[in-house]
Amino acid sequence: MLLVAIGFTVFILMGMPVAFAIGISGALFFLQNPDLPFTIPVQVTVSQTQNFALLAVPLFIIAGNFLNKSGITEQLLKLASVMTGRLRGGLAQVSLALSALMGGVSGSAIADAAMQARMLGDAMLKRGMSKGFAAGVLSFGSLLTPVIPPGIGMILYGTIGQVSIGRLFAAGFVPAILLWIALGIAVNVTARRRGYPPERDRRPSVAEVGTALRGGIWALLFPVFLLVGLRAGVFTPSEIGAFAVIYAVVVGIALHRKLTRASFLEALEGSLADVGAVMFLIALSAIISYGIVYEQVPDQISQLILGLTENLQAVMILIVIFLLIAGFVIDSTVLIIMLTPIFLPLIEQLGGDPVHFGMVFIIAATIGNFTPPVGAAMYAVCSILRTSIGEYTRESVAFFAAVALVTLALVFLPDLVLFLPNLLFNR
């Protein structure tokens, strides 16, 4: 597997698309093992696309695009402004609230960061906020989106690791709230030091709150319906993806009346590109996964880590550090697909809970979207706001520290993650 790792690194540094880098470097494994028939890469690639459990991935992507075209985003922005407009930092606090509310709609940190940069970026700059600060808030704030159900990372981790997706969905709420609070404190401290004013100068009236809640109610109820459907056994994870699509269409056409024929086709077109990219990546990752299993890499890594320590929390911290380093050059989706089969057995061997580890794992893997040199969300926001990576990095230190502290708390306090899943799923 050394040749595979070198090949993958070289291809990524050359700027090759990640899916092709995975597929070609995986094929190198079979070139150096002539005893293995070269038909295997084709077979495993095709068989990976036949995994019924992965049907939830494209369905939730389609549902998210339909919801975005249904006018829900504008309603959630109004609700976020009512909720947090009087806090120090103004639109920066509003952007964090919008990311939390958008969790059930988007599911993608990159999509949320780019959308918010276009919606709020210029307005934040006009209010005197520096470009680096605005970019950092909009980028790191989008971490809330994949942590709240139905994040695509949860579905991939649950499917690959055979972990209850219903419990993973329930586990995301408390970590998301903690991340929101930590990032909000970081924004507040910076805003007070620099004199960034609140967005609103008075408390919202009861009528304003009621109007905002009515406008965003269908987006807020979306993750609730998902959890209830899974908990009651009405849907399997794949079936609830189909329910999500129907829900999004009904909300867009019958309730908000914003999903027209043109926007419907735009959502389908966008979904086609998103689904194609994700599923192509998943399919080609099966080539490397075959080599990982064949060479017993999980056992070797387990032995290496256990040679250092057998303390569960220490092992999780080592994995988090590894994910942070790997996230500098590898996308979070790739990390989840490739490393779940390696690290999850090790955590279970030490007596760790797969749902607890899953949330820590997904958060740590997603942080790579916001860090140089290849963070996709970082580049999306910086390009829209026309700010340098250097300024972004300097202004984002406080946000990175806030996320790191929450991640450490989740490692050492598993009940923060498991409280809600255990309550809802009777464990």
C-alpha positions as a printed Julia matrix, in Angstrom:
427×3 Matrix{Float64}:
   0.0     0.0     0.0
   3.03    2.3     0.19
   3.04    2.73   -3.59
  -0.69    3.52   -3.45
  -0.17    6.19   -0.77
   2.72    7.77   -2.71
   0.73    7.7    -5.94
  -2.31    9.28   -4.31
  -0.22   12.05   -2.74
   1.54   12.83   -6.02
  -1.73   12.91   -7.97
  -3.35   15.26   -5.42
  -0.34   17.61   -5.46
  -0.54   17.62   -9.27
  -4.11   18.92   -8.99
  -5.79   15.78  -10.32
  -9.51   15.47   -9.38
  -9.79   13.48   -6.15
 -11.96   10.69   -7.61
  -9.44    9.98  -10.38
  -6.54   10.19   -7.92
  -8.23    7.54   -5.77
  -9.1     5.27   -8.71
  -5.69    5.42  -10.41
  -3.66    5.07   -7.21
  -5.9     2.14   -6.22
  -5.17    0.49   -9.56
  -1.45    0.69   -8.73
  -2.08   -1.85   -5.95
  -3.16   -4.44   -8.52
  -0.2    -3.66  -10.79
   2.19   -4.53   -7.95
   0.21   -7.68   -7.1
   0.14   -9.69  -10.36
  -1.5   -12.64   -8.59
  -4.72  -10.61   -8.32
  -6.8   -10.49  -11.52
  -7.11   -6.99  -12.96
 -10.82   -7.53  -13.4
 -11.26   -6.96   -9.64
 -11.06   -3.13   -9.81
 -13.91   -3.12  -12.34
 -15.96   -5.57  -10.31
 -15.61   -3.75   -6.98
 -16.31   -0.38   -8.6
 -19.56   -1.63  -10.11
 -20.59   -3.58   -7.0
 -20.09   -0.49   -4.83
 -22.79    1.31   -6.83
 -25.21   -1.55   -6.12
 -25.17   -0.95   -2.36
 -28.85   -0.37   -1.53
 -28.06    1.49    1.69
 -26.22    4.19   -0.31
 -29.48    5.07   -2.06
 -30.09    7.53    0.78
 -27.15    9.69   -0.37
 -28.54   10.87   -3.74
 -32.06   11.13   -2.34
 -31.03   13.51    0.46
 -28.95   15.56   -2.01
 -32.0    15.92   -4.25
 -34.2    16.81   -1.26
 -31.74   19.5    -0.17
 -31.67   21.1    -3.61
 -35.48   21.09   -3.81
 -35.73   22.71   -0.37
 -33.23   25.39   -1.36
 -35.36   26.22   -4.41
 -38.56   26.31   -2.37
 -37.9    29.67   -0.71
 -37.0    28.17    2.67
 -33.57   29.81    2.74
 -35.01   33.34    2.75
 -37.47   32.42    5.5
 -34.68   30.94    7.63
 -32.58   34.07    7.15
 -35.44   36.16    8.57
 -35.76   33.77   11.52
 -31.99   33.84   12.14
 -32.04   37.65   12.15
 -34.86   37.73   14.69
 -33.1    35.17   16.91
 -29.6    36.67   16.98
 -29.79   40.18   15.49
 -29.28   41.89   18.89
 -26.08   40.0    19.7
 -22.65   41.58   19.32
 -21.34   40.86   15.85
 -24.62   41.45   14.06
 -24.64   39.61   10.75
 -21.82   37.33   11.91
 -24.12   35.97   14.63
 -26.98   35.81   12.11
 -24.82   33.7     9.79
 -24.14   31.17   12.59
 -27.84   30.91   13.35
 -28.61   30.47    9.65
 -26.03   27.65    9.38
 -27.67   25.87   12.32
 -31.13   26.29   10.79
 -29.89   25.23    7.35
 -28.55   21.92    8.68
 -31.7    20.02    7.8
 -31.9    21.67    4.38
 -28.4    21.66    2.91
 -26.39   18.91    4.62
 -23.23   20.24    2.93
 -20.73   22.58    4.6
 -19.32   23.72    1.26
 -22.74   24.52   -0.21
 -23.77   26.4     2.94
 -20.55   28.43    3.07
 -20.8    29.46   -0.59
 -24.5    30.31   -0.3
 -24.04   32.45    2.81
 -21.01   34.23    1.36
 -23.19   35.34   -1.56
 -26.14   36.27    0.68
 -24.37   37.98    3.61
 -20.76   38.59    2.59
 -21.08   42.05    1.04
 -23.46   43.23    3.77
 -20.96   42.15    6.46
 -18.18   44.11    4.75
 -20.38   47.21    4.44
 -20.9    47.08    8.22
 -17.17   47.47    8.75
 -16.15   43.85    9.29
 -12.78   42.84    7.86
 -12.74   40.48    4.9
 -10.78   37.85    6.83
 -13.18   37.93    9.78
 -16.26   37.69    7.54
 -14.72   34.84    5.54
 -13.73   32.98    8.72
 -17.2    33.24   10.27
 -18.97   32.18    7.08
 -16.56   29.29    6.54
 -16.3    27.83   10.05
 -19.99   28.51   10.75
 -20.9    26.1     7.97
 -19.49   23.28   10.15
 -22.89   23.28   11.87
 -24.62   22.22    8.66
 -23.32   18.62    8.26
 -23.58   17.95   12.02
 -27.36   18.48   12.04
 -29.37   15.72   10.32
 -29.48   14.71    7.56
 -25.77   15.4     6.98
 -24.31   13.37    4.12
 -21.27   12.51    6.27
 -23.55   10.77    8.8
 -25.15    8.68    6.05
 -21.78    7.67    4.59
 -20.3     6.83    8.0
 -23.4     4.91    9.08
 -23.59    2.95    5.84
 -19.9     2.06    5.65
 -19.55    1.3     9.36
 -22.95   -0.42    9.76
 -23.93    2.12   12.44
 -27.54    3.13   13.13
 -28.23    6.22   11.02
 -31.19    7.07   13.25
 -28.92    7.24   16.31
 -26.37    9.27   14.34
 -29.07   11.76   13.33
 -30.14   12.13   16.97
 -26.52   12.46   18.11
 -25.89   15.53   15.98
 -28.1    18.03   17.78
 -26.17   18.57   21.03
 -22.72   18.84   19.36
 -24.21   21.32   16.87
 -25.57   23.49   19.69
 -22.2    23.38   21.48
 -20.37   24.37   18.28
 -22.87   27.2    17.75
 -22.31   28.51   21.3
 -18.5    28.26   21.04
 -18.36   30.03   17.67
 -20.86   32.64   18.92
 -18.6    33.4    21.9
 -15.61   33.76   19.56
 -17.59   36.19   17.38
 -18.79   38.14   20.43
 -15.27   38.55   21.85
 -13.9    39.77   18.52
 -16.9    42.05   17.91
 -16.54   43.71   21.32
 -12.83   44.29   20.79
 -13.37   45.82   17.34
 -16.67   47.57   17.99
 -18.8    45.61   15.52
 -22.41   46.59   16.34
 -25.5    44.35   16.63
 -27.72   44.04   13.56
 -30.84   45.09   15.47
 -31.11   47.86   18.09
 -34.23   46.53   19.79
 -35.77   43.26   20.87
 -38.07   41.61   18.33
 -41.76   41.85   19.1
 -43.92   38.78   19.72
 -45.52   39.35   16.32
 -42.11   39.4    14.6
 -41.06   36.18   16.32
 -44.33   34.5    15.4
 -44.08   35.56   11.77
 -40.46   34.38   11.51
 -41.28   31.02   13.1
 -44.22   30.46   10.76
 -42.01   31.17    7.77
 -39.31   28.7     8.82
 -41.46   26.04   10.47
 -41.3    23.53    7.62
 -37.51   23.61    7.54
 -37.34   23.26   11.34
 -39.71   20.3    11.29
 -37.77   18.47    8.56
 -35.1    16.81   10.8
 -37.8    16.15   13.42
 -39.89   14.21   10.9
 -36.8    12.25    9.87
 -36.04   11.22   13.46
 -39.67   10.35   14.23
 -39.93    8.27   11.06
 -36.78    6.32   11.88
 -37.61    5.93   15.58
 -41.14    4.68   14.86
 -39.84    2.19   12.31
 -41.97    3.74    9.56
 -38.95    4.18    7.27
 -35.59    2.57    6.69
 -32.68    4.98    6.09
 -33.06    4.51    2.32
 -36.84    4.92    2.38
 -36.65    8.07    4.48
 -34.52    9.6     1.73
 -37.47    9.15   -0.63
 -39.76   10.7     2.0
 -37.37   13.68    2.19
 -37.69   14.26   -1.57
 -41.5    14.1    -1.42
 -41.51   16.41    1.61
 -39.32   18.95   -0.19
 -41.52   18.91   -3.31
 -44.74   19.31   -1.29
 -43.27   22.2     0.73
 -41.96   23.92   -2.39
 -45.1    23.53   -4.51
 -48.07   23.41   -2.13
 -46.9    25.36    0.95
 -44.34   27.96   -0.12
 -45.39   27.95   -3.79
 -41.86   28.84   -4.9
 -40.9    25.58   -6.62
 -41.84   26.36  -10.22
 -41.19   24.23  -13.28
 -38.0    26.19  -14.02
 -36.63   25.97  -10.46
 -37.63   22.28  -10.32
 -35.48   21.6   -13.39
 -32.64   23.72  -11.96
 -32.73   21.65   -8.75
 -32.64   18.42  -10.76
 -29.7    19.69  -12.82
 -27.78   20.72   -9.72
 -28.58   17.4    -8.06
 -27.32   15.5   -11.09
 -23.91   17.18  -10.78
 -23.76   16.72   -6.99
 -24.89   13.09   -7.03
 -22.56   12.25   -9.89
 -19.54   13.69   -8.09
 -20.28   11.96   -4.77
 -21.25    8.57   -6.17
 -18.3     8.51   -8.6
 -16.04    9.16   -5.63
 -17.7     6.39   -3.6
 -17.48    3.92   -6.51
 -13.76    4.48   -7.17
 -12.94    4.41   -3.46
 -13.89    0.71   -3.51
 -10.64    0.0    -5.4
  -8.46    1.34   -2.58
 -10.79   -0.19    0.02
 -10.19   -3.63   -1.48
  -6.43   -3.17   -1.15
  -6.79   -1.89    2.42
  -8.7    -5.01    3.45
  -6.43   -7.36    1.44
  -3.3    -5.99    3.1
  -4.97   -5.97    6.55
  -4.15   -2.29    6.98
  -6.77   -1.81    9.76
  -5.06   -4.48   11.86
  -1.64   -2.98   11.26
  -2.76    0.53   12.21
  -4.57   -0.83   15.26
  -1.43   -2.58   16.42
   0.62    0.56   15.84
  -1.73    2.79   17.84
  -2.26    0.23   20.58
   1.52    0.01   20.88
   1.42    3.67   21.94
  -1.64    3.58   24.21
  -4.76    1.55   24.93
  -6.63    4.46   26.51
  -9.79    5.11   24.49
  -9.7     8.91   24.84
  -6.0     9.06   23.97
  -6.6     6.95   20.86
  -9.48    9.2    19.8
  -7.29   12.29   20.22
  -4.58   10.66   18.07
  -7.2     9.94   15.41
  -8.5    13.52   15.58
  -4.96   14.89   15.15
  -4.42   12.55   12.19
  -7.71   13.7    10.62
  -6.79   17.36   11.08
  -3.45   16.79    9.33
  -4.99   14.65    6.58
  -7.73   17.26    6.14
  -5.11   19.77    5.0
  -4.89   17.9     1.68
  -7.86   15.48    1.49
 -11.6    16.24    1.31
 -13.79   15.26    4.27
 -15.96   12.93    2.15
 -12.85   11.01    1.07
 -11.62   10.77    4.67
 -14.95    9.37    5.87
 -15.15    6.83    3.04
 -11.54    5.64    3.33
 -10.88    5.81    7.08
 -14.15    4.58    8.62
 -13.25    0.89    7.95
  -9.82    1.51    9.48
 -10.55    3.43   12.66
 -14.04    2.26   13.66
 -12.98   -1.39   14.39
 -10.16   -0.03   16.57
 -12.56    2.12   18.6
 -14.98   -0.79   19.02
 -12.09   -3.03   20.09
 -11.36   -0.56   22.9
 -15.01   -0.51   23.98
 -15.93    2.83   22.41
 -19.41    3.63   21.16
 -19.58    3.86   17.33
 -22.11    6.71   17.46
 -19.95    8.74   19.87
 -16.87    8.16   17.74
 -18.85    8.89   14.59
 -19.73   12.43   15.63
 -16.16   13.21   16.71
 -14.87   11.62   13.51
 -17.25   13.57   11.23
 -16.5    16.92   12.93
 -12.72   16.38   12.8
 -12.86   15.27    9.16
 -15.04   18.23    8.16
 -12.65   20.8     9.67
 -10.37   20.16    6.69
 -12.9    22.03    4.53
 -11.93   25.24    6.35
  -8.14   24.97    6.52
  -5.41   25.62    3.95
  -4.08   24.5     1.58
  -7.07   22.74   -0.08
 -10.12   23.54    2.1
 -13.01   23.67   -0.37
 -15.29   25.82    1.82
 -12.38   28.16    2.55
 -11.65   28.68   -1.16
 -15.34   29.15   -1.97
 -15.75   31.91    0.63
 -12.4    33.61   -0.03
 -13.02   33.74   -3.78
 -16.49   35.26   -3.31
 -15.27   37.86   -0.79
 -11.98   38.4    -2.68
  -9.79   37.96    0.37
  -6.37   36.32    0.67
  -5.81   32.94    2.28
  -3.28   34.57    4.63
  -5.77   37.09    5.99
  -8.43   34.39    6.26
  -6.07   32.13    8.21
  -5.05   34.85   10.68
  -8.67   35.84   11.36
  -9.83   32.22   11.73
  -7.55   31.21   14.61
 -10.24   31.99   17.21
 -12.83   29.95   15.33
 -10.46   27.0    14.95
  -9.72   27.14   18.7
 -13.45   27.21   19.52
 -14.11   24.14   17.36
 -11.08   22.33   18.81
 -12.28   22.91   22.4
 -15.73   21.52   21.59
 -14.19   18.49   19.87
 -12.05   17.79   22.95
 -15.13   18.1    25.18
 -16.98   15.58   23.02
 -14.06   13.14   23.24
 -13.95   13.19   27.06
 -17.7    13.6    27.66
 -19.42   11.0    25.46
 -22.78   11.59   27.18
 -22.95   14.95   25.4
 -23.26   12.96   22.16
 -25.14    9.9    23.42
 -27.73   11.52   25.68
 -30.31   12.19   22.97
 -29.82    8.95   20.96
 -30.13    6.89   24.16
 -33.24    8.81   25.17
 -34.98    8.44   21.8
 -33.86    4.91   21.0
 -34.24    3.42   24.49
 -30.71    2.44   25.33
